[in-house]
CSV table of C-alpha atoms and ligand atoms in Angstrom, one decimal:
chain,number,residue,atom,x,y,z
L,27,UNK,CA,-49.5,-8.9,-37.1
L,28,UNK,CA,-46.3,-9.7,-35.3
L,29,UNK,CA,-43.4,-7.4,-35.7
L,30,UNK,CA,-40.2,-9.0,-36.9
L,31,UNK,CA,-37.1,-8.1,-35.0
L,32,UNK,CA,-33.5,-9.0,-35.3
L,33,UNK,CA,-33.6,-11.5,-32.4
L,34,UNK,CA,-35.8,-13.8,-34.4
L,35,UNK,CA,-33.1,-14.1,-37.0
L,36,UNK,CA,-30.5,-14.6,-34.3
L,37,UNK,CA,-32.2,-16.6,-31.6
L,38,UNK,CA,-30.4,-16.8,-28.3
L,39,UNK,CA,-29.5,-20.4,-27.2
L,40,UNK,CA,-32.2,-21.8,-24.9
L,41,UNK,CA,-29.7,-22.0,-22.1
L,42,UNK,CA,-29.3,-18.3,-22.2
L,43,UNK,CA,-33.0,-17.8,-21.7
L,44,UNK,CA,-32.9,-20.0,-18.6
L,45,UNK,CA,-29.9,-18.1,-17.3
L,46,UNK,CA,-31.7,-14.8,-18.0
L,47,UNK,CA,-34.7,-16.1,-16.1
L,48,UNK,CA,-32.5,-17.1,-13.1
L,49,UNK,CA,-33.6,-20.7,-13.4
L,50,UNK,CA,-31.3,-23.4,-12.0
L,51,UNK,CA,-29.7,-24.9,-15.1
L,52,UNK,CA,-27.8,-27.9,-16.3
L,53,UNK,CA,-25.7,-27.0,-19.3
L,54,UNK,CA,-24.0,-29.7,-21.3
L,55,UNK,CA,-21.1,-28.3,-23.4
L,56,UNK,CA,-21.9,-29.0,-27.1
L,57,UNK,CA,-18.3,-28.3,-28.1
L,58,UNK,CA,-16.7,-30.8,-25.8
L,59,UNK,CA,-14.5,-33.3,-27.6
L,60,UNK,CA,-12.7,-36.5,-26.7
L,61,UNK,CA,-9.5,-35.4,-24.9
L,62,UNK,CA,-7.2,-37.4,-27.2
L,63,UNK,CA,-8.6,-35.5,-30.2
L,64,UNK,CA,-8.0,-32.0,-28.8
L,65,UNK,CA,-5.0,-32.3,-26.4
L,66,UNK,CA,-2.4,-31.4,-29.1
L,67,UNK,CA,-4.2,-28.2,-30.1
L,68,UNK,CA,-4.6,-26.7,-26.6
L,69,UNK,CA,-2.7,-23.5,-25.7
L,70,UNK,CA,-0.9,-25.2,-22.8
L,71,UNK,CA,0.6,-28.6,-22.5
L,72,UNK,CA,1.3,-31.4,-20.1
L,73,UNK,CA,4.9,-30.2,-20.0
L,74,UNK,CA,3.6,-26.8,-18.7
L,75,UNK,CA,1.9,-28.6,-15.8
L,76,UNK,CA,5.0,-30.6,-15.1
L,77,UNK,CA,7.1,-27.4,-15.1
L,78,UNK,CA,4.7,-25.9,-12.5
L,79,UNK,CA,4.8,-29.0,-10.4
L,80,UNK,CA,8.6,-29.0,-10.5
L,81,UNK,CA,8.8,-25.4,-9.5
L,82,UNK,CA,6.6,-26.0,-6.5
L,83,UNK,CA,8.9,-28.9,-5.5
L,84,UNK,CA,11.9,-26.5,-5.7
L,85,UNK,CA,10.1,-24.0,-3.5
L,86,UNK,CA,8.9,-26.6,-0.9
L,87,UNK,CA,11.8,-26.2,1.5
L,88,UNK,CA,11.2,-22.4,1.5
L,89,UNK,CA,7.5,-22.9,2.2
L,90,UNK,CA,8.2,-25.4,5.0
L,91,UNK,CA,10.3,-22.6,6.5
L,92,UNK,CA,7.9,-19.7,6.0
L,93,UNK,CA,4.7,-21.6,6.8
L,94,UNK,CA,5.5,-24.3,9.5
L,95,UNK,CA,2.0,-25.8,9.0
L,96,UNK,CA,3.3,-27.1,5.6
L,97,UNK,CA,6.2,-28.8,7.2
L,98,UNK,CA,4.5,-32.2,7.7
L,99,UNK,CA,3.9,-32.3,3.9
L,100,UNK,CA,7.5,-31.1,3.5
L,101,UNK,CA,6.4,-27.7,2.1
L,102,UNK,CA,3.8,-29.0,-0.4
L,103,UNK,CA,0.5,-27.1,-0.4
L,104,UNK,CA,-2.0,-29.9,-0.6
L,105,UNK,CA,-5.4,-31.0,0.8
L,106,UNK,CA,-6.9,-34.4,1.5
L,107,UNK,CA,-10.1,-36.0,0.1
L,108,UNK,CA,-12.8,-37.2,2.4
L,109,UNK,CA,-15.7,-39.5,1.7
L,110,UNK,CA,-19.0,-37.8,2.9
L,111,UNK,CA,-21.6,-40.6,3.0
L,112,UNK,CA,-24.0,-38.8,5.4
L,113,UNK,CA,-24.0,-35.7,3.2
L,114,UNK,CA,-24.8,-38.0,0.3
L,115,UNK,CA,-27.8,-39.4,2.1
L,116,UNK,CA,-28.9,-35.9,2.9
L,117,UNK,CA,-28.6,-34.7,-0.7
L,118,UNK,CA,-30.5,-37.7,-1.9
L,119,UNK,CA,-33.3,-37.5,0.7
L,120,UNK,CA,-33.7,-33.7,1.1
L,121,UNK,CA,-32.3,-32.1,-2.1
L,122,UNK,CA,-33.7,-34.4,-4.8
L,123,UNK,CA,-30.4,-35.9,-5.8
L,124,UNK,CA,-30.1,-39.5,-7.0
L,125,UNK,CA,-26.4,-40.2,-6.2
L,126,UNK,CA,-25.8,-43.9,-6.6
L,127,UNK,CA,-22.0,-44.1,-6.2
L,128,UNK,CA,-19.7,-42.6,-3.6
L,129,UNK,CA,-19.6,-38.9,-2.8
L,130,UNK,CA,-16.2,-37.3,-2.0
L,131,UNK,CA,-15.1,-33.9,-0.9
L,132,UNK,CA,-11.8,-32.3,-1.9
L,133,UNK,CA,-10.7,-30.4,1.1
L,134,UNK,CA,-9.2,-27.2,-0.4
L,135,UNK,CA,-10.9,-25.4,2.5
L,136,UNK,CA,-8.0,-26.8,4.5
L,137,UNK,CA,-5.2,-25.7,2.2
L,138,UNK,CA,-2.4,-24.1,4.2
L,139,UNK,CA,-1.4,-20.5,3.7
L,140,UNK,CA,-4.7,-19.2,2.5
L,141,UNK,CA,-7.5,-21.6,3.4
L,142,UNK,CA,-8.9,-21.7,-0.1
L,143,UNK,CA,-8.3,-23.1,-3.6
L,144,UNK,CA,-6.5,-19.8,-4.2
L,145,UNK,CA,-3.5,-21.1,-2.2
L,146,UNK,CA,-2.8,-23.2,-5.3
L,147,UNK,CA,-2.8,-20.6,-8.1
L,148,UNK,CA,-1.9,-17.5,-6.0
L,149,UNK,CA,1.0,-19.0,-4.2
L,150,UNK,CA,2.4,-20.5,-7.4
L,151,UNK,CA,2.3,-17.2,-9.3
L,152,UNK,CA,4.0,-15.2,-6.5
L,153,UNK,CA,6.7,-17.9,-6.2
L,154,UNK,CA,7.3,-18.0,-9.9
L,155,UNK,CA,7.6,-14.2,-9.9
L,156,UNK,CA,10.0,-14.3,-7.0
L,157,UNK,CA,12.1,-17.0,-8.7
L,158,UNK,CA,12.4,-14.8,-11.9
L,159,UNK,CA,13.4,-11.8,-9.9
L,160,UNK,CA,15.9,-13.7,-7.7
L,161,UNK,CA,17.5,-15.4,-10.8
L,162,UNK,CA,17.8,-12.0,-12.4
L,163,UNK,CA,19.4,-10.4,-9.4
L,164,UNK,CA,21.9,-13.3,-8.9
L,165,UNK,CA,20.3,-14.1,-5.5
L,166,UNK,CA,19.5,-17.6,-6.6
L,167,UNK,CA,20.6,-20.1,-9.2
L,168,UNK,CA,19.4,-23.5,-10.4
L,169,UNK,CA,20.2,-26.2,-8.0
L,170,UNK,CA,20.3,-23.9,-4.9
L,171,UNK,CA,18.3,-24.6,-1.8
L,172,UNK,CA,15.4,-22.2,-2.2
L,173,UNK,CA,15.2,-21.8,1.6
L,174,UNK,CA,17.9,-19.2,1.2
L,175,UNK,CA,15.1,-16.8,0.0
L,176,UNK,CA,14.1,-16.5,3.6
L,177,UNK,CA,17.3,-14.7,4.4
L,178,UNK,CA,17.3,-11.0,5.4
L,179,UNK,CA,19.2,-10.2,2.3
L,180,UNK,CA,16.5,-11.7,0.0
L,181,UNK,CA,13.7,-10.0,2.0
L,182,UNK,CA,15.4,-6.7,1.6
L,183,UNK,CA,15.6,-7.3,-2.1
L,184,UNK,CA,12.0,-8.3,-2.4
L,185,UNK,CA,10.9,-5.3,-0.3
L,186,UNK,CA,11.9,-3.1,-3.2
L,187,UNK,CA,9.3,-4.8,-5.4
L,188,UNK,CA,5.5,-4.7,-5.1
L,189,UNK,CA,2.8,-7.2,-6.1
L,190,UNK,CA,-0.7,-6.0,-6.9
L,191,UNK,CA,-3.9,-8.0,-7.3
L,192,UNK,CA,-7.6,-7.3,-7.7
L,193,UNK,CA,-9.9,-9.6,-5.8
L,194,UNK,CA,-13.3,-10.4,-4.3
L,195,UNK,CA,-11.4,-11.6,-1.3
L,196,UNK,CA,-9.7,-15.0,-1.4
L,197,UNK,CA,-7.2,-14.4,-4.2
L,198,UNK,CA,-6.2,-11.2,-2.3
L,199,UNK,CA,-5.6,-13.3,0.8
L,200,UNK,CA,-3.5,-15.8,-1.0
L,201,UNK,CA,-1.4,-13.3,-3.0
L,202,UNK,CA,-1.2,-10.9,-0.1
L,203,UNK,CA,-0.1,-13.5,2.5
L,204,UNK,CA,2.4,-15.1,0.2
L,205,UNK,CA,3.9,-11.9,-1.1
L,206,UNK,CA,4.2,-10.4,2.4
L,207,UNK,CA,5.8,-13.6,3.7
L,208,UNK,CA,8.6,-13.2,1.1
L,209,UNK,CA,9.0,-9.5,2.0
L,210,UNK,CA,7.3,-8.0,-1.1
L,211,UNK,CA,5.3,-4.9,-0.6
L,212,UNK,CA,1.8,-6.2,-1.4
L,213,UNK,CA,-1.2,-4.2,-2.5
L,214,UNK,CA,-4.7,-5.8,-2.7
L,215,UNK,CA,-7.5,-4.0,-4.6
L,216,UNK,CA,-10.7,-5.3,-3.1
L,217,UNK,CA,-14.2,-5.2,-4.6
L,218,UNK,CA,-17.3,-4.3,-2.6
L,219,UNK,CA,-18.1,-8.0,-2.2
L,220,UNK,CA,-15.0,-8.7,-0.1
L,221,UNK,CA,-15.7,-9.5,3.5
L,222,UNK,CA,-14.4,-7.1,6.2
L,223,UNK,CA,-12.5,-9.9,8.0
L,224,UNK,CA,-10.5,-10.7,4.9
L,225,UNK,CA,-9.4,-7.0,4.7
L,226,UNK,CA,-8.5,-7.0,8.4
L,227,UNK,CA,-6.6,-10.2,8.2
L,228,UNK,CA,-4.5,-8.8,5.3
L,229,UNK,CA,-3.8,-5.5,7.0
L,230,UNK,CA,-2.6,-7.4,10.1
L,231,UNK,CA,0.0,-9.0,7.9
L,232,UNK,CA,1.2,-5.7,6.6
L,233,UNK,CA,-0.6,-5.8,3.3
L,234,UNK,CA,-2.0,-2.6,1.9
L,235,UNK,CA,-5.7,-3.0,1.1
L,236,UNK,CA,-7.5,-0.5,-1.2
L,237,UNK,CA,-11.2,-0.8,-1.2
L,238,UNK,CA,-13.6,0.0,-4.0
L,239,UNK,CA,-17.3,0.6,-3.9
L,240,UNK,CA,-17.5,-1.3,-7.1
L,241,UNK,CA,-17.5,-4.8,-8.4
L,242,UNK,CA,-14.7,-7.3,-9.1
L,243,UNK,CA,-13.9,-6.1,-12.6
L,244,UNK,CA,-13.3,-2.6,-11.3
L,245,UNK,CA,-10.9,-3.9,-8.6
L,246,UNK,CA,-8.9,-5.8,-11.2
L,247,UNK,CA,-8.8,-2.7,-13.5
L,248,UNK,CA,-7.5,-0.5,-10.7
L,249,UNK,CA,-4.9,-3.1,-9.7
L,250,UNK,CA,-3.7,-3.3,-13.3
L,251,UNK,CA,-3.6,0.5,-13.6
L,252,UNK,CA,-1.7,1.0,-10.3
L,253,UNK,CA,0.9,-1.6,-11.2
L,254,UNK,CA,1.2,-0.4,-14.8
L,255,UNK,CA,2.8,2.9,-13.8
L,256,UNK,CA,5.5,1.4,-11.7
L,257,UNK,CA,8.4,-0.6,-13.1
L,258,UNK,CA,9.1,-2.4,-9.8
L,259,UNK,CA,5.4,-3.5,-9.6
L,260,UNK,CA,4.0,-6.8,-10.7
L,261,UNK,CA,0.3,-7.3,-11.4
L,262,UNK,CA,-1.4,-10.7,-10.9
L,263,UNK,CA,-3.9,-10.7,-13.6
L,264,UNK,CA,-6.7,-13.0,-12.5
L,265,UNK,CA,-8.5,-12.5,-15.8
L,266,UNK,CA,-5.6,-13.7,-18.0
L,267,UNK,CA,-3.0,-15.3,-15.9
L,268,UNK,CA,-1.4,-18.5,-17.3
L,269,UNK,CA,0.6,-18.9,-14.1
L,270,UNK,CA,-2.5,-18.9,-11.8
L,271,UNK,CA,-4.0,-21.4,-14.2
L,272,UNK,CA,-1.1,-23.8,-14.1
L,273,UNK,CA,-0.8,-23.5,-10.3
L,274,UNK,CA,-4.4,-24.8,-10.2
L,275,UNK,CA,-3.7,-27.5,-12.8
L,276,UNK,CA,-1.1,-29.2,-10.6
L,277,UNK,CA,-3.9,-30.4,-8.3
L,278,UNK,CA,-5.0,-33.2,-10.6
L,279,UNK,CA,-2.0,-35.4,-10.8
L,280,UNK,CA,-1.8,-35.4,-7.0
L,281,UNK,CA,-5.5,-36.3,-6.8
L,282,UNK,CA,-4.9,-39.5,-8.8
L,283,UNK,CA,-2.7,-40.9,-6.0
L,284,UNK,CA,-5.3,-39.9,-3.3
L,285,UNK,CA,-8.1,-41.6,-5.2
L,286,UNK,CA,-6.0,-44.7,-5.6
L,287,UNK,CA,-5.6,-44.7,-1.8
L,288,UNK,CA,-9.4,-45.0,-1.6
L,289,UNK,CA,-9.4,-47.8,-4.1
L,290,UNK,CA,-10.8,-45.5,-6.8
L,291,UNK,CA,-9.4,-45.7,-10.3
L,292,UNK,CA,-11.8,-43.7,-12.6
L,293,UNK,CA,-12.4,-45.1,-16.1
L,294,UNK,CA,-15.0,-44.3,-18.7
L,295,UNK,CA,-17.4,-46.8,-17.3
L,296,UNK,CA,-17.0,-45.5,-13.8
L,297,UNK,CA,-16.2,-41.8,-14.3
L,298,UNK,CA,-15.1,-39.3,-11.7
L,299,UNK,CA,-17.7,-36.5,-11.8
L,300,UNK,CA,-16.0,-33.4,-10.5
L,301,UNK,CA,-17.9,-30.2,-9.7
L,302,UNK,CA,-15.9,-27.0,-9.0
L,303,UNK,CA,-17.4,-23.6,-8.0
L,304,UNK,CA,-16.5,-21.0,-10.6
L,305,UNK,CA,-15.9,-17.3,-10.4
L,306,UNK,CA,-13.7,-15.7,-13.1
L,307,UNK,CA,-12.7,-19.3,-14.1
L,308,UNK,CA,-9.0,-19.6,-13.4
L,309,UNK,CA,-9.4,-22.2,-10.6
L,310,UNK,CA,-12.1,-24.4,-12.1
L,311,UNK,CA,-10.6,-24.2,-15.7
L,312,UNK,CA,-7.1,-24.8,-14.5
L,313,UNK,CA,-8.2,-27.8,-12.4
L,314,UNK,CA,-10.2,-29.1,-15.3
L,315,UNK,CA,-7.2,-28.8,-17.6
L,316,UNK,CA,-5.2,-30.8,-15.1
L,317,UNK,CA,-7.9,-33.4,-14.6
L,318,UNK,CA,-8.3,-34.1,-18.3
L,319,UNK,CA,-4.5,-34.6,-18.6
L,320,UNK,CA,-4.5,-36.9,-15.6
L,321,UNK,CA,-7.7,-38.9,-16.2
L,322,UNK,CA,-8.7,-38.2,-19.8
L,323,UNK,CA,-12.4,-38.5,-20.4
L,324,UNK,CA,-12.7,-40.6,-17.2
L,325,UNK,CA,-13.0,-37.2,-15.5
L,326,UNK,CA,-16.3,-35.4,-16.1
L,327,UNK,CA,-15.7,-31.8,-15.3
L,328,UNK,CA,-18.5,-29.4,-14.3
L,329,UNK,CA,-18.5,-25.8,-13.1
L,330,UNK,CA,-21.0,-24.5,-10.5
L,331,UNK,CA,-22.1,-20.9,-10.6
L,332,UNK,CA,-24.8,-18.8,-8.8
L,333,UNK,CA,-27.9,-18.1,-10.8
L,334,UNK,CA,-27.1,-14.3,-10.4
L,335,UNK,CA,-23.5,-14.6,-11.6
L,336,UNK,CA,-23.2,-17.5,-14.2
L,337,UNK,CA,-20.5,-15.7,-16.2
L,338,UNK,CA,-18.5,-18.7,-17.3
L,339,UNK,CA,-21.6,-20.7,-18.4
L,340,UNK,CA,-22.7,-17.6,-20.3
L,341,UNK,CA,-19.3,-17.0,-21.9
L,342,UNK,CA,-18.9,-20.6,-23.0
L,343,UNK,CA,-22.5,-21.2,-24.1
L,344,UNK,CA,-22.5,-18.1,-26.3
L,345,UNK,CA,-18.8,-18.5,-27.3
L,346,UNK,CA,-18.4,-14.8,-26.5
L,347,UNK,CA,-16.2,-15.3,-23.4
L,348,UNK,CA,-15.3,-11.9,-21.9
L,349,UNK,CA,-17.3,-10.1,-24.6
L,350,UNK,CA,-20.5,-10.8,-22.6
L,351,UNK,CA,-21.3,-10.1,-19.0
L,352,UNK,CA,-24.1,-11.3,-16.8
L,353,UNK,CA,-25.4,-7.7,-16.7
L,354,UNK,CA,-26.0,-8.0,-20.5
L,355,UNK,CA,-28.7,-10.5,-19.7
L,356,UNK,CA,-30.2,-8.5,-16.8
L,357,UNK,CA,-28.5,-10.3,-13.9
L,358,UNK,CA,-27.0,-8.5,-10.9
L,359,UNK,CA,-23.8,-10.5,-10.3
L,360,UNK,CA,-24.6,-10.3,-6.6
L,361,UNK,CA,-24.5,-13.4,-4.5
L,362,UNK,CA,-23.9,-14.6,-1.0
L,363,UNK,CA,-21.1,-16.8,-2.6
L,364,UNK,CA,-18.7,-13.9,-2.5
L,365,UNK,CA,-15.9,-15.9,-4.2
L,366,UNK,CA,-18.2,-16.4,-7.2
L,367,UNK,CA,-19.5,-12.8,-7.5
L,368,UNK,CA,-18.0,-12.2,-11.0
L,369,UNK,CA,-19.9,-10.8,-13.9
L,370,UNK,CA,-17.4,-11.4,-16.8
L,371,UNK,CA,-15.3,-14.6,-17.2
L,372,UNK,CA,-11.7,-15.0,-18.1
L,373,UNK,CA,-11.4,-15.4,-21.8
L,374,UNK,CA,-8.0,-17.1,-21.4
L,375,UNK,CA,-9.4,-19.7,-19.0
L,376,UNK,CA,-12.6,-20.2,-21.0
L,377,UNK,CA,-10.8,-20.7,-24.3
L,378,UNK,CA,-8.5,-23.3,-22.7
L,379,UNK,CA,-11.4,-25.5,-21.7
L,380,UNK,CA,-13.8,-24.7,-24.6
L,381,UNK,CA,-13.6,-28.3,-25.8
L,382,UNK,CA,-12.7,-29.9,-22.4
L,383,UNK,CA,-15.4,-28.7,-20.0
L,384,UNK,CA,-18.3,-31.2,-19.8
L,385,UNK,CA,-20.8,-28.7,-18.6
L,386,UNK,CA,-22.0,-26.5,-15.8
L,387,UNK,CA,-24.8,-26.1,-13.3
L,388,UNK,CA,-26.2,-23.0,-11.7
L,389,UNK,CA,-27.5,-22.8,-8.2
L,390,UNK,CA,-29.8,-20.4,-6.3
L,391,UNK,CA,-28.3,-18.7,-3.3
L,392,UNK,CA,-31.1,-20.0,-1.2
L,393,UNK,CA,-29.7,-23.5,-1.3
L,394,UNK,CA,-26.1,-22.7,-0.2
L,395,UNK,CA,-26.7,-21.9,3.5
L,396,UNK,CA,-28.8,-25.0,3.8
L,397,UNK,CA,-26.0,-27.2,2.4
L,398,UNK,CA,-23.5,-25.4,4.6
L,399,UNK,CA,-25.4,-26.3,7.7
L,400,UNK,CA,-26.2,-29.8,6.5
L,401,UNK,CA,-22.5,-30.5,5.8
L,402,UNK,CA,-21.7,-29.3,9.3
L,403,UNK,CA,-24.5,-31.3,10.9
L,404,UNK,CA,-23.9,-34.5,9.0
L,405,UNK,CA,-20.1,-34.6,8.6
L,406,UNK,CA,-18.8,-31.9,11.0
L,407,UNK,CA,-17.2,-30.1,8.2
L,408,UNK,CA,-17.4,-26.3,7.7
L,409,UNK,CA,-16.9,-24.7,4.3
L,410,UNK,CA,-17.8,-21.3,3.1
L,411,UNK,CA,-20.9,-20.5,1.0
L,412,UNK,CA,-19.1,-20.4,-2.3
L,413,UNK,CA,-17.7,-23.9,-1.8
L,414,UNK,CA,-21.3,-25.2,-1.2
L,415,UNK,CA,-22.1,-24.4,-4.8
L,416,UNK,CA,-20.3,-27.6,-5.7
L,417,UNK,CA,-23.1,-29.8,-4.3
L,418,UNK,CA,-25.3,-28.6,-7.1
L,419,UNK,CA,-23.2,-30.8,-9.4
L,420,UNK,CA,-24.3,-34.2,-8.0
L,421,UNK,CA,-27.8,-32.9,-7.1
L,422,UNK,CA,-28.7,-31.9,-10.7
L,423,UNK,CA,-26.3,-34.2,-12.6
L,424,UNK,CA,-27.2,-37.4,-10.9
L,425,UNK,CA,-30.6,-37.0,-12.5
L,426,UNK,CA,-29.3,-36.0,-15.9
L,427,UNK,CA,-30.2,-39.0,-18.0
L,428,UNK,CA,-28.9,-37.8,-21.4
L,429,UNK,CA,-25.3,-37.5,-20.3
L,430,UNK,CA,-24.5,-40.7,-18.4
L,431,UNK,CA,-25.8,-44.1,-19.4
L,432,UNK,CA,-27.6,-45.9,-16.5
L,433,UNK,CA,-24.6,-48.2,-16.0
L,434,UNK,CA,-22.2,-45.3,-15.8
L,435,UNK,CA,-24.5,-43.5,-13.4
L,436,UNK,CA,-24.5,-46.5,-11.2
L,437,UNK,CA,-20.7,-46.5,-11.1
L,438,UNK,CA,-19.9,-42.8,-11.2
L,439,UNK,CA,-18.0,-41.3,-8.2
L,440,UNK,CA,-18.8,-37.7,-7.4
L,441,UNK,CA,-16.2,-35.3,-6.1
L,442,UNK,CA,-17.2,-31.9,-4.9
L,443,UNK,CA,-14.4,-29.4,-4.7
L,444,UNK,CA,-14.7,-27.5,-1.4
L,445,UNK,CA,-12.9,-24.3,-2.4
L,446,UNK,CA,-12.6,-22.5,0.9
L,447,UNK,CA,-13.5,-22.3,4.5
L,448,UNK,CA,-10.8,-22.7,7.2
L,449,UNK,CA,-9.9,-19.1,7.5
L,450,UNK,CA,-13.5,-17.9,8.1
L,451,UNK,CA,-13.4,-16.4,11.7
L,452,UNK,CA,-15.4,-18.0,14.5
L,453,UNK,CA,-18.0,-15.2,14.6
L,454,UNK,CA,-18.7,-15.4,10.9
L,455,UNK,CA,-19.0,-19.2,11.1
L,456,UNK,CA,-21.5,-19.0,13.9
L,457,UNK,CA,-23.6,-16.5,11.9
L,458,UNK,CA,-23.5,-18.8,8.8
L,459,UNK,CA,-24.4,-21.8,11.0
L,460,UNK,CA,-27.4,-19.9,12.4
L,461,UNK,CA,-26.0,-19.8,15.9
L,462,UNK,CA,-25.9,-16.5,17.9
N,514,PLP,C1,-12.0,-17.9,-6.2
N,514,PLP,C2,-12.9,-18.9,-5.7
N,514,PLP,C3,-13.6,-19.8,-6.5
N,514,PLP,C4,-13.5,-19.7,-8.0
N,514,PLP,O1,-12.3,-19.5,-8.6
N,514,PLP,P1,-12.2,-18.6,-9.9
N,514,PLP,O2,-10.7,-18.7,-10.3
N,514,PLP,O3,-12.5,-17.2,-9.5
N,514,PLP,O4,-13.1,-19.1,-10.9
N,514,PLP,C5,-14.4,-20.7,-5.9
N,514,PLP,N1,-14.6,-20.8,-4.6
N,514,PLP,C6,-13.9,-20.0,-3.7
N,514,PLP,C7,-14.1,-20.1,-2.3
N,514,PLP,C8,-13.1,-19.0,-4.3
N,514,PLP,O5,-12.4,-18.2,-3.4
């Protein structure tokens, strides 16, 4: 006779079984609610996004000074969107997608300062911290031209303060480069997944890089500990930061204008289906939060994660957030998508989007390099492996018949968020593109 065990009384959700088995998965969030119903009960508001956008405006003259590549956009850190019709054809003919509408790419791989989506949240959090310190020290007051923070006096002041962060790579680049540019002493705690070129680049900018033979959670923990014992130190907490989250959220309102420029005004009959690669969750959840404020339910927001590291899907599907890790279901957390090699999600980010996220997809590592090459061959665009996870959204979702009606599927516009790429060195690019 069969033995009764506790699991039979507390069955795991079917999606968890699929994740455990490393199967590529489409997960539709059963807790998602119409935006209008839940917006008032969310932990952050539209005013918080506005506040972040205004702060970035105030800092724009300083950024234009420190990073001349931002001068054409007058110091705003923003990226274009590009239609990628040949990639669409390739996904339809070679990857089993059934994309009927247009396919767009959000080019955060081109973001100035850090060449990845982290240039949004990371830069914002460092600037906000710098503003707080400068206000407190009487170096700056409301209404001043913030470009004065490029002065030797301000740099000397910032050099007495340090900024720490734990990272798999790209957040370290963003925080490290921005902090060093202001004169802070910057310390990046890197996990074993971090690429050597990212460490070298940071060191060349005067950032201290401390390496750990361990995963991302350990790097974060060490960063938190190192900063905790020093009153002049500030720790950027990727697992809980509301500032990172808001820096990401600002993207959405700006996207609205860009879409209008292409004649696209999403509505519920013709939704914008956005897929964002997800690591700890700050970037995709922050952007989702912004998208729902900007577009309401006309934005369908999906996260994309590697089959070996689906931490956000697992945290949301079980409702356990950071109280469960991918190791708990036997997964390694290891992936070629280094920006997504995270085993435990941010509880803060997850809780913010619990009722907003529409769903998630998982993708096998084996597909990423193929898409990386196809995008290069068809559109001449290079993005890093993590960014390629976004293509799994349209590939799996365009065949998902339960979610979109046939009419909505016909009219849906798909947007893949290319989260990084332009800083990848030539040699690494050639390797990824299969050239010698
Ligand atoms: C960090 C990162 C992500 C995911 O962002 P999280 O905030 O960690 O979820 C996706 N793609 C790239 C390239 C990244 O660097």
